[in-house]
Short mmCIF file of C-alpha atoms in Angstrom, two decimals:
data_model
loop_
_atom_site.label_atom_id
_atom_site.label_comp_id
_atom_site.label_asym_id
_atom_site.label_seq_id
_atom_site.Cartn_x
_atom_site.Cartn_y
_atom_site.Cartn_z
CA MET A 1 189.24 -15.42 238.81
CA ILE A 2 190.55 -13.02 241.42
CA ILE A 3 190.68 -10.21 238.85
CA ARG A 4 187.01 -10.71 238.06
CA ILE A 5 186.06 -10.70 241.71
CA LEU A 6 188.04 -7.51 242.32
CA HIS A 7 186.58 -5.91 239.20
CA TRP A 8 182.96 -6.59 240.19
CA SER A 9 183.67 -5.61 243.84
CA ILE A 10 184.86 -2.26 242.56
CA VAL A 11 181.82 -1.94 240.29
CA VAL A 12 179.41 -2.60 243.19
CA SER A 13 181.39 -0.28 245.49
CA VAL A 14 181.32 2.59 242.95
CA MET A 15 177.56 2.12 242.53
CA MET A 16 177.17 2.25 246.35
CA ALA A 17 179.37 5.37 246.57
CA TYR A 18 177.30 7.18 243.93
CA SER A 19 174.03 5.98 245.44
CA THR A 20 174.85 7.27 248.90
CA ALA A 21 176.25 10.58 247.62
CA TYR A 22 173.29 11.37 245.42
CA TYR A 23 170.68 10.11 247.89
CA ARG A 24 172.19 12.53 250.41
CA TYR A 25 172.15 15.36 247.89
CA TRP A 26 168.64 14.84 246.60
CA TYR A 27 166.65 13.45 249.57
CA THR A 28 168.21 14.71 252.86
CA THR A 29 169.15 17.97 254.47
CA GLN A 30 172.31 18.73 256.40
CA THR A 31 170.48 18.55 259.69
CA GLU A 32 169.12 15.03 259.27
CA VAL A 33 170.78 12.03 260.94
CA ALA A 34 170.32 10.10 257.69
CA ASN A 35 172.60 12.62 255.97
CA TRP A 36 175.48 11.91 258.33
CA THR A 37 174.86 8.15 258.23
CA LEU A 38 174.97 8.11 254.41
CA LEU A 39 178.10 10.26 254.47
CA VAL A 40 179.86 7.76 256.81
CA ILE A 41 178.76 4.88 254.49
CA HIS A 42 179.97 6.87 251.48
CA ILE A 43 183.35 7.52 253.12
CA ASN A 44 183.85 3.89 254.10
CA VAL A 45 182.86 2.69 250.64
CA GLY A 46 185.33 5.21 249.22
CA LEU A 47 188.09 3.73 251.39
CA LEU A 48 187.13 0.27 250.14
CA ILE A 49 187.31 1.49 246.50
CA PHE A 50 190.72 2.95 247.23
CA ILE A 51 192.07 -0.27 248.67
CA LEU A 52 190.50 -2.48 245.94
CA SER A 53 191.75 -0.17 243.24
CA ILE A 54 195.37 -0.25 244.53
CA VAL A 55 195.24 -4.08 244.65
CA MET A 56 193.59 -4.28 241.23
CA PHE A 57 196.05 -1.75 239.71
CA THR A 58 199.01 -3.69 241.09
CA LEU A 59 197.69 -6.95 239.66
CA TYR A 60 196.75 -5.38 236.33
CA TYR A 61 200.14 -3.69 236.01
CA ARG A 62 202.10 -6.87 236.90
CA LEU A 63 200.08 -8.99 234.51
CA SER A 64 200.05 -6.54 231.63
CA THR A 65 203.80 -5.93 231.81
CA SER A 66 204.87 -9.52 232.47
CA LYS A 67 206.66 -11.36 229.75
CA ASP A 68 204.77 -14.50 230.77
CA SER A 69 202.39 -15.36 227.99
CA ALA A 70 200.51 -17.66 230.30
CA ALA A 71 198.64 -14.75 231.94
CA PRO A 72 195.16 -15.68 230.68
CA VAL A 73 193.38 -12.70 232.20
CA ILE A 74 195.27 -10.01 230.39
CA THR A 75 194.72 -10.96 226.73
CA THR A 76 196.32 -9.42 223.71
CA THR A 77 193.37 -7.08 223.28
CA THR A 78 193.87 -5.53 226.70
CA LYS A 79 197.56 -5.03 225.98
CA THR A 80 196.74 -2.56 223.21
CA THR A 81 197.50 1.10 223.84
CA PRO A 82 193.88 2.42 223.92
CA ALA A 83 192.87 -0.28 226.43
CA ARG A 84 195.88 0.45 228.61
CA ILE A 85 195.22 4.18 228.50
CA MET A 86 191.58 3.58 229.54
CA HIS A 87 192.55 1.26 232.35
CA TYR A 88 195.26 3.57 233.69
CA ALA A 89 192.87 6.55 233.52
CA LEU A 90 190.24 4.57 235.42
CA TYR A 91 192.71 3.49 238.08
CA PHE A 92 193.98 7.09 238.39
CA MET A 93 190.41 8.31 238.96
CA LEU A 94 189.52 5.49 241.37
CA ILE A 95 192.68 6.31 243.40
CA SER A 96 192.64 10.09 243.13
CA LEU A 97 188.98 10.41 244.17
CA PRO A 98 189.46 9.06 247.72
CA ILE A 99 192.78 10.94 248.07
CA SER A 100 191.14 14.21 247.01
CA ALA A 101 188.23 13.57 249.37
CA TYR A 102 190.64 13.04 252.22
CA LEU A 103 192.59 16.19 251.44
CA GLY A 104 189.42 18.21 250.92
CA THR A 105 187.53 17.03 254.03
CA GLY A 106 187.27 19.38 256.96
CA PHE A 107 186.68 16.77 259.62
CA ASP A 108 188.04 13.49 261.02
CA ILE A 109 186.98 10.46 259.03
CA PRO A 110 185.10 7.68 260.92
CA VAL A 111 186.40 4.30 259.69
CA LEU A 112 184.03 1.34 260.19
CA GLY A 113 182.82 2.80 263.44
CA ALA A 114 186.08 1.55 265.01
CA PHE A 115 188.31 4.66 264.95
CA ASN A 116 188.60 8.12 263.47
CA LEU A 117 191.23 8.84 260.84
CA PRO A 118 192.53 12.33 261.57
CA GLY A 119 191.50 14.78 258.83
CA PHE A 120 194.25 16.30 256.70
CA PHE A 121 193.64 19.72 258.29
CA ARG A 122 194.38 18.26 261.77
CA PHE A 123 198.10 18.00 261.23
CA GLU A 124 199.52 21.12 262.83
CA TYR A 125 202.86 20.88 260.98
CA ILE A 126 201.00 21.02 257.63
CA GLU A 127 198.81 23.89 258.75
CA GLN A 128 201.83 25.88 260.01
CA THR A 129 203.79 25.14 256.78
CA VAL A 130 200.87 26.27 254.62
CA LEU A 131 200.41 29.40 256.64
CA GLN A 132 204.13 30.34 256.85
CA LYS A 133 205.29 29.37 253.33
CA PHE A 134 202.20 30.21 251.30
CA ASP A 135 200.46 32.75 253.58
CA MET A 136 197.31 30.69 253.18
CA LEU A 137 194.70 29.34 255.58
CA MET A 138 194.14 25.60 255.59
CA ILE A 139 190.51 25.98 254.38
CA THR A 140 191.84 27.73 251.29
CA LEU A 141 194.22 24.86 250.63
CA ILE A 142 191.69 22.04 251.01
CA GLU A 143 188.89 23.70 248.95
CA PRO A 144 190.29 22.86 245.52
CA PHE A 145 190.60 19.20 246.53
CA ALA A 146 186.98 19.17 247.67
CA ASN A 147 185.87 20.82 244.41
CA TYR A 148 187.87 18.36 242.33
CA HIS A 149 186.35 15.42 244.22
CA ARG A 150 182.78 16.70 244.19
CA ASP A 151 182.44 18.63 240.98
CA ILE A 152 185.06 17.59 238.46
CA ALA A 153 186.07 13.99 239.09
CA SER A 154 182.77 12.59 240.44
CA ASP A 155 180.35 14.47 238.24
CA ILE A 156 182.29 14.61 234.93
CA LEU A 157 185.49 12.65 234.55
CA LEU A 158 184.64 9.32 236.22
CA PRO A 159 181.23 9.02 234.55
CA LEU A 160 182.82 9.72 231.11
CA LEU A 161 185.52 7.12 231.73
CA LEU A 162 182.95 4.56 232.96
CA ILE A 163 180.78 5.08 229.91
CA GLY A 164 183.82 4.70 227.67
CA HIS A 165 184.99 1.59 229.49
CA ILE A 166 181.51 -0.01 229.36
CA GLY A 167 181.14 0.90 225.70
CA ALA A 168 184.51 -0.53 224.82
CA ALA A 169 183.76 -3.71 226.76
CA ILE A 170 180.44 -4.13 224.84
CA ILE A 171 182.17 -3.54 221.53
CA HIS A 172 184.94 -5.97 222.46
CA TYR A 173 182.34 -8.57 223.48
CA LYS A 174 180.41 -8.18 220.18
CA LEU A 175 183.60 -8.41 218.08
CA LYS A 176 184.69 -11.47 220.02
CA LYS A 177 181.41 -13.20 219.21
CA ILE A 178 181.91 -12.37 215.51
CA ARG A 179 185.53 -13.43 215.45
CA PRO A 180 185.90 -16.18 218.05
CA CYS A 181 189.57 -16.67 217.21
CA CYS A 182 190.77 -13.85 219.54
#
């Protein structure tokens, strides 16, 4: 039961994250207050996705690797290699997206209106290390993370994985109706 609640909480949260991101992109400008409000919502939903994904991954991993055959949620079909690869890839994306956003953000992150999480670029030790060891400005370091978050992971990889996951779930459901033994 808890797995299903976590699963659908992540689904709703991902839909909210995409909705706020694309609404900002298509319907607001950088100077509007709505743009910043939607960005703050998007950031907080991203943090929620990160937390829920870590909890879900931990539960999934523990149940899928346990020797206990009484784990009813993780059936024999989800213990197959393609299903595991799909789930691990989804968890990787759902965890790497918020991390890359944090690393690629050039400002402090407002969390629930309660406090600001210092942006990655704010840590002087990291900035000095990047400058001294790599002869690179911090903005140059954070740019690939922002590009990964915005252009590669959000626009290409995660949608492909979600379509694959939904398609596999539909096929699994149809096969289960045909062969009720599994």
